[in-house]
Amino acid sequence: MGGWSFSKDRIPRGCLRTSEVEIEKLDYHHYLPLFFDGLCEMTFPYEFFARQGIHDMLEHGGNKILPVLPQLIIPIKNALNLRNRQVICVTLKVLQHLVVSAEMVGKALVPYYRQILPVLNIFKNMNERKAIATQQ
């Protein structure tokens, strides 16, 4: 069973571990969207705890993840719409982990591509313009 605690080397300096909770017993419909809302955070230690909470829950969630997926789309979209490179990179890493976290999650994301992908297209176009400018 996975307990929710951070090893001392993973806890940022100044943050205290207060308790240990079995991740599998958490209400995924409540906590996973809450952590995904934290993807917009850019302030330490909030961004660290949001990111670590997401990865821990995805690691131990199994079949609890797929039913929560629709609740995760708006926080993902909000994080991408910040257009902050750091937030986008973290969000893309979270999306990668989300897709491999449980069966059928990747397939279940397909209907939401129209909400998630437009922001990434903006960055793709930016990179293409930079490439053209450097070639000239």
PDB file of C-alpha atoms in Angstrom:
ATOM      1  CA  MET A   1       0.000   0.000   0.000  1.00  0.00           C
ATOM      2  CA  GLY A   2       1.248   3.451  -0.838  1.00  0.00           C
ATOM      3  CA  GLY A   3       1.249   5.945   1.954  1.00  0.00           C
ATOM      4  CA  TRP A   4       1.129   9.608   1.228  1.00  0.00           C
ATOM      5  CA  SER A   5       4.272  10.946   2.668  1.00  0.00           C
ATOM      6  CA  PHE A   6       7.239  12.643   1.156  1.00  0.00           C
ATOM      7  CA  SER A   7      10.655  11.202   1.815  1.00  0.00           C
ATOM      8  CA  LYS A   8      12.948  13.701   3.489  1.00  0.00           C
ATOM      9  CA  ASP A   9      14.912  14.215   0.288  1.00  0.00           C
ATOM     10  CA  ARG A  10      11.693  15.130  -1.578  1.00  0.00           C
ATOM     11  CA  ILE A  11      10.336  17.592   0.985  1.00  0.00           C
ATOM     12  CA  PRO A  12      11.405  21.143   0.190  1.00  0.00           C
ATOM     13  CA  ARG A  13      13.308  22.898   2.939  1.00  0.00           C
ATOM     14  CA  GLY A  14      10.954  24.669   5.330  1.00  0.00           C
ATOM     15  CA  CYS A  15       8.005  22.322   4.728  1.00  0.00           C
ATOM     16  CA  LEU A  16       6.979  19.891   7.419  1.00  0.00           C
ATOM     17  CA  ARG A  17       5.437  16.459   7.023  1.00  0.00           C
ATOM     18  CA  THR A  18       2.402  16.410   9.272  1.00  0.00           C
ATOM     19  CA  SER A  19       0.766  13.059   8.654  1.00  0.00           C
ATOM     20  CA  GLU A  20       0.624  10.026   6.447  1.00  0.00           C
ATOM     21  CA  VAL A  21      -2.446   9.014   4.452  1.00  0.00           C
ATOM     22  CA  GLU A  22      -2.973   5.958   2.276  1.00  0.00           C
ATOM     23  CA  ILE A  23      -3.411   7.399  -1.190  1.00  0.00           C
ATOM     24  CA  GLU A  24      -5.670   4.577  -2.306  1.00  0.00           C
ATOM     25  CA  LYS A  25      -8.225   5.577   0.349  1.00  0.00           C
ATOM     26  CA  LEU A  26      -8.522   9.201  -0.807  1.00  0.00           C
ATOM     27  CA  ASP A  27     -11.635  10.464  -2.575  1.00  0.00           C
ATOM     28  CA  TYR A  28     -10.246  10.869  -6.092  1.00  0.00           C
ATOM     29  CA  HIS A  29     -13.305  12.863  -7.222  1.00  0.00           C
ATOM     30  CA  HIS A  30     -12.411  15.493  -4.642  1.00  0.00           C
ATOM     31  CA  TYR A  31      -8.623  15.524  -4.358  1.00  0.00           C
ATOM     32  CA  LEU A  32      -7.383  14.846  -7.892  1.00  0.00           C
ATOM     33  CA  PRO A  33      -9.204  17.848  -9.459  1.00  0.00           C
ATOM     34  CA  LEU A  34      -8.038  19.943  -6.504  1.00  0.00           C
ATOM     35  CA  PHE A  35      -4.410  19.068  -7.209  1.00  0.00           C
ATOM     36  CA  PHE A  36      -4.940  19.671 -10.934  1.00  0.00           C
ATOM     37  CA  ASP A  37      -6.222  23.164 -10.064  1.00  0.00           C
ATOM     38  CA  GLY A  38      -2.824  23.634  -8.465  1.00  0.00           C
ATOM     39  CA  LEU A  39      -1.116  23.321 -11.863  1.00  0.00           C
ATOM     40  CA  CYS A  40      -1.672  27.078 -12.218  1.00  0.00           C
ATOM     41  CA  GLU A  41       0.436  27.753  -9.133  1.00  0.00           C
ATOM     42  CA  MET A  42       3.835  29.301  -9.715  1.00  0.00           C
ATOM     43  CA  THR A  43       4.702  30.034  -6.087  1.00  0.00           C
ATOM     44  CA  PHE A  44       6.810  27.700  -3.982  1.00  0.00           C
ATOM     45  CA  PRO A  45       5.822  25.445  -2.168  1.00  0.00           C
ATOM     46  CA  TYR A  46       2.293  25.357  -3.634  1.00  0.00           C
ATOM     47  CA  GLU A  47       3.431  24.373  -7.112  1.00  0.00           C
ATOM     48  CA  PHE A  48       5.583  21.601  -5.636  1.00  0.00           C
ATOM     49  CA  PHE A  49       2.767  20.101  -3.572  1.00  0.00           C
ATOM     50  CA  ALA A  50       0.287  20.298  -6.458  1.00  0.00           C
ATOM     51  CA  ARG A  51       2.707  18.581  -8.827  1.00  0.00           C
ATOM     52  CA  GLN A  52       3.772  15.941  -6.293  1.00  0.00           C
ATOM     53  CA  GLY A  53       0.164  15.276  -5.243  1.00  0.00           C
ATOM     54  CA  ILE A  54      -0.855  14.723  -8.858  1.00  0.00           C
ATOM     55  CA  HIS A  55       1.998  12.345  -9.572  1.00  0.00           C
ATOM     56  CA  ASP A  56       1.412  10.384  -6.349  1.00  0.00           C
ATOM     57  CA  MET A  57      -2.309  10.041  -7.009  1.00  0.00           C
ATOM     58  CA  LEU A  58      -1.758   9.028 -10.638  1.00  0.00           C
ATOM     59  CA  GLU A  59       0.825   6.474  -9.547  1.00  0.00           C
ATOM     60  CA  HIS A  60      -1.581   4.792  -7.105  1.00  0.00           C
ATOM     61  CA  GLY A  61      -4.980   5.598  -8.653  1.00  0.00           C
ATOM     62  CA  GLY A  62      -5.528   2.738 -11.062  1.00  0.00           C
ATOM     63  CA  ASN A  63      -9.204   2.420 -11.948  1.00  0.00           C
ATOM     64  CA  LYS A  64     -10.147   5.497  -9.876  1.00  0.00           C
ATOM     65  CA  ILE A  65      -8.602   7.874 -12.434  1.00  0.00           C
ATOM     66  CA  LEU A  66     -10.794   7.317 -15.506  1.00  0.00           C
ATOM     67  CA  PRO A  67     -14.105   8.341 -13.850  1.00  0.00           C
ATOM     68  CA  VAL A  68     -12.518  11.622 -12.686  1.00  0.00           C
ATOM     69  CA  LEU A  69     -11.102  12.547 -16.105  1.00  0.00           C
ATOM     70  CA  PRO A  70     -13.907  14.964 -17.140  1.00  0.00           C
ATOM     71  CA  GLN A  71     -13.263  16.989 -13.959  1.00  0.00           C
ATOM     72  CA  LEU A  72      -9.583  17.369 -14.899  1.00  0.00           C
ATOM     73  CA  ILE A  73     -10.080  18.991 -18.299  1.00  0.00           C
ATOM     74  CA  ILE A  74     -10.911  22.516 -17.107  1.00  0.00           C
ATOM     75  CA  PRO A  75      -7.926  22.699 -14.711  1.00  0.00           C
ATOM     76  CA  ILE A  76      -5.656  21.428 -17.518  1.00  0.00           C
ATOM     77  CA  LYS A  77      -7.094  23.991 -19.919  1.00  0.00           C
ATOM     78  CA  ASN A  78      -6.726  26.772 -17.331  1.00  0.00           C
ATOM     79  CA  ALA A  79      -3.084  25.872 -16.720  1.00  0.00           C
ATOM     80  CA  LEU A  80      -2.308  25.854 -20.440  1.00  0.00           C
ATOM     81  CA  ASN A  81      -4.149  29.152 -20.950  1.00  0.00           C
ATOM     82  CA  LEU A  82      -1.767  30.883 -18.540  1.00  0.00           C
ATOM     83  CA  ARG A  83       0.754  30.638 -21.387  1.00  0.00           C
ATOM     84  CA  ASN A  84       3.572  30.475 -18.875  1.00  0.00           C
ATOM     85  CA  ARG A  85       6.308  28.204 -20.220  1.00  0.00           C
ATOM     86  CA  GLN A  86       7.056  26.631 -16.833  1.00  0.00           C
ATOM     87  CA  VAL A  87       3.374  25.889 -16.174  1.00  0.00           C
ATOM     88  CA  ILE A  88       2.931  24.494 -19.686  1.00  0.00           C
ATOM     89  CA  CYS A  89       5.956  22.193 -19.301  1.00  0.00           C
ATOM     90  CA  VAL A  90       4.691  20.883 -15.956  1.00  0.00           C
ATOM     91  CA  THR A  91       1.182  20.435 -17.383  1.00  0.00           C
ATOM     92  CA  LEU A  92       2.503  18.492 -20.381  1.00  0.00           C
ATOM     93  CA  LYS A  93       4.490  16.198 -18.075  1.00  0.00           C
ATOM     94  CA  VAL A  94       1.346  15.665 -16.006  1.00  0.00           C
ATOM     95  CA  LEU A  95      -0.611  14.861 -19.190  1.00  0.00           C
ATOM     96  CA  GLN A  96       2.032  12.292 -20.130  1.00  0.00           C
ATOM     97  CA  HIS A  97       1.732  10.675 -16.713  1.00  0.00           C
ATOM     98  CA  LEU A  98      -2.072  10.852 -16.857  1.00  0.00           C
ATOM     99  CA  VAL A  99      -2.190   8.984 -20.180  1.00  0.00           C
ATOM    100  CA  VAL A 100      -0.128   6.060 -18.884  1.00  0.00           C
ATOM    101  CA  SER A 101      -1.633   6.021 -15.387  1.00  0.00           C
ATOM    102  CA  ALA A 102      -4.580   3.759 -16.182  1.00  0.00           C
ATOM    103  CA  GLU A 103      -6.083   1.836 -19.062  1.00  0.00           C
ATOM    104  CA  MET A 104      -8.256   3.779 -21.504  1.00  0.00           C
ATOM    105  CA  VAL A 105      -7.279   7.230 -20.166  1.00  0.00           C
ATOM    106  CA  GLY A 106      -5.520   8.141 -23.411  1.00  0.00           C
ATOM    107  CA  LYS A 107      -8.543   7.109 -25.445  1.00  0.00           C
ATOM    108  CA  ALA A 108     -10.882   8.934 -23.071  1.00  0.00           C
ATOM    109  CA  LEU A 109      -8.908  12.173 -23.589  1.00  0.00           C
ATOM    110  CA  VAL A 110      -9.602  12.245 -27.346  1.00  0.00           C
ATOM    111  CA  PRO A 111     -12.992  14.042 -27.076  1.00  0.00           C
ATOM    112  CA  TYR A 112     -11.280  16.789 -25.066  1.00  0.00           C
ATOM    113  CA  TYR A 113      -8.482  17.509 -27.555  1.00  0.00           C
ATOM    114  CA  ARG A 114     -10.352  20.529 -28.933  1.00  0.00           C
ATOM    115  CA  GLN A 115     -10.205  22.118 -25.503  1.00  0.00           C
ATOM    116  CA  ILE A 116      -6.583  21.229 -24.744  1.00  0.00           C
ATOM    117  CA  LEU A 117      -4.683  21.536 -28.030  1.00  0.00           C
ATOM    118  CA  PRO A 118      -5.362  25.122 -29.279  1.00  0.00           C
ATOM    119  CA  VAL A 119      -2.984  26.714 -26.763  1.00  0.00           C
ATOM    120  CA  LEU A 120      -0.237  24.308 -27.774  1.00  0.00           C
ATOM    121  CA  ASN A 121      -0.809  25.260 -31.407  1.00  0.00           C
ATOM    122  CA  ILE A 122       0.009  28.881 -30.528  1.00  0.00           C
ATOM    123  CA  PHE A 123       3.411  27.791 -29.219  1.00  0.00           C
ATOM    124  CA  LYS A 124       3.966  25.590 -32.267  1.00  0.00           C
ATOM    125  CA  ASN A 125       3.335  28.603 -34.519  1.00  0.00           C
ATOM    126  CA  MET A 126       5.728  30.717 -32.413  1.00  0.00           C
ATOM    127  CA  ASN A 127       8.482  28.151 -32.877  1.00  0.00           C
ATOM    128  CA  GLU A 128       7.847  27.973 -36.622  1.00  0.00           C
ATOM    129  CA  ARG A 129       8.137  31.779 -36.902  1.00  0.00           C
ATOM    130  CA  LYS A 130      11.408  31.705 -34.945  1.00  0.00           C
ATOM    131  CA  ALA A 131      12.769  28.978 -37.225  1.00  0.00           C
ATOM    132  CA  ILE A 132      11.834  30.974 -40.331  1.00  0.00           C
ATOM    133  CA  ALA A 133      13.406  34.135 -38.889  1.00  0.00           C
ATOM    134  CA  THR A 134      16.691  32.358 -38.141  1.00  0.00           C
ATOM    135  CA  GLN A 135      16.827  30.844 -41.640  1.00  0.00           C
ATOM    136  CA  GLN A 136      16.610  34.242 -43.345  1.00  0.00           C
TER     137      GLN A 136
END
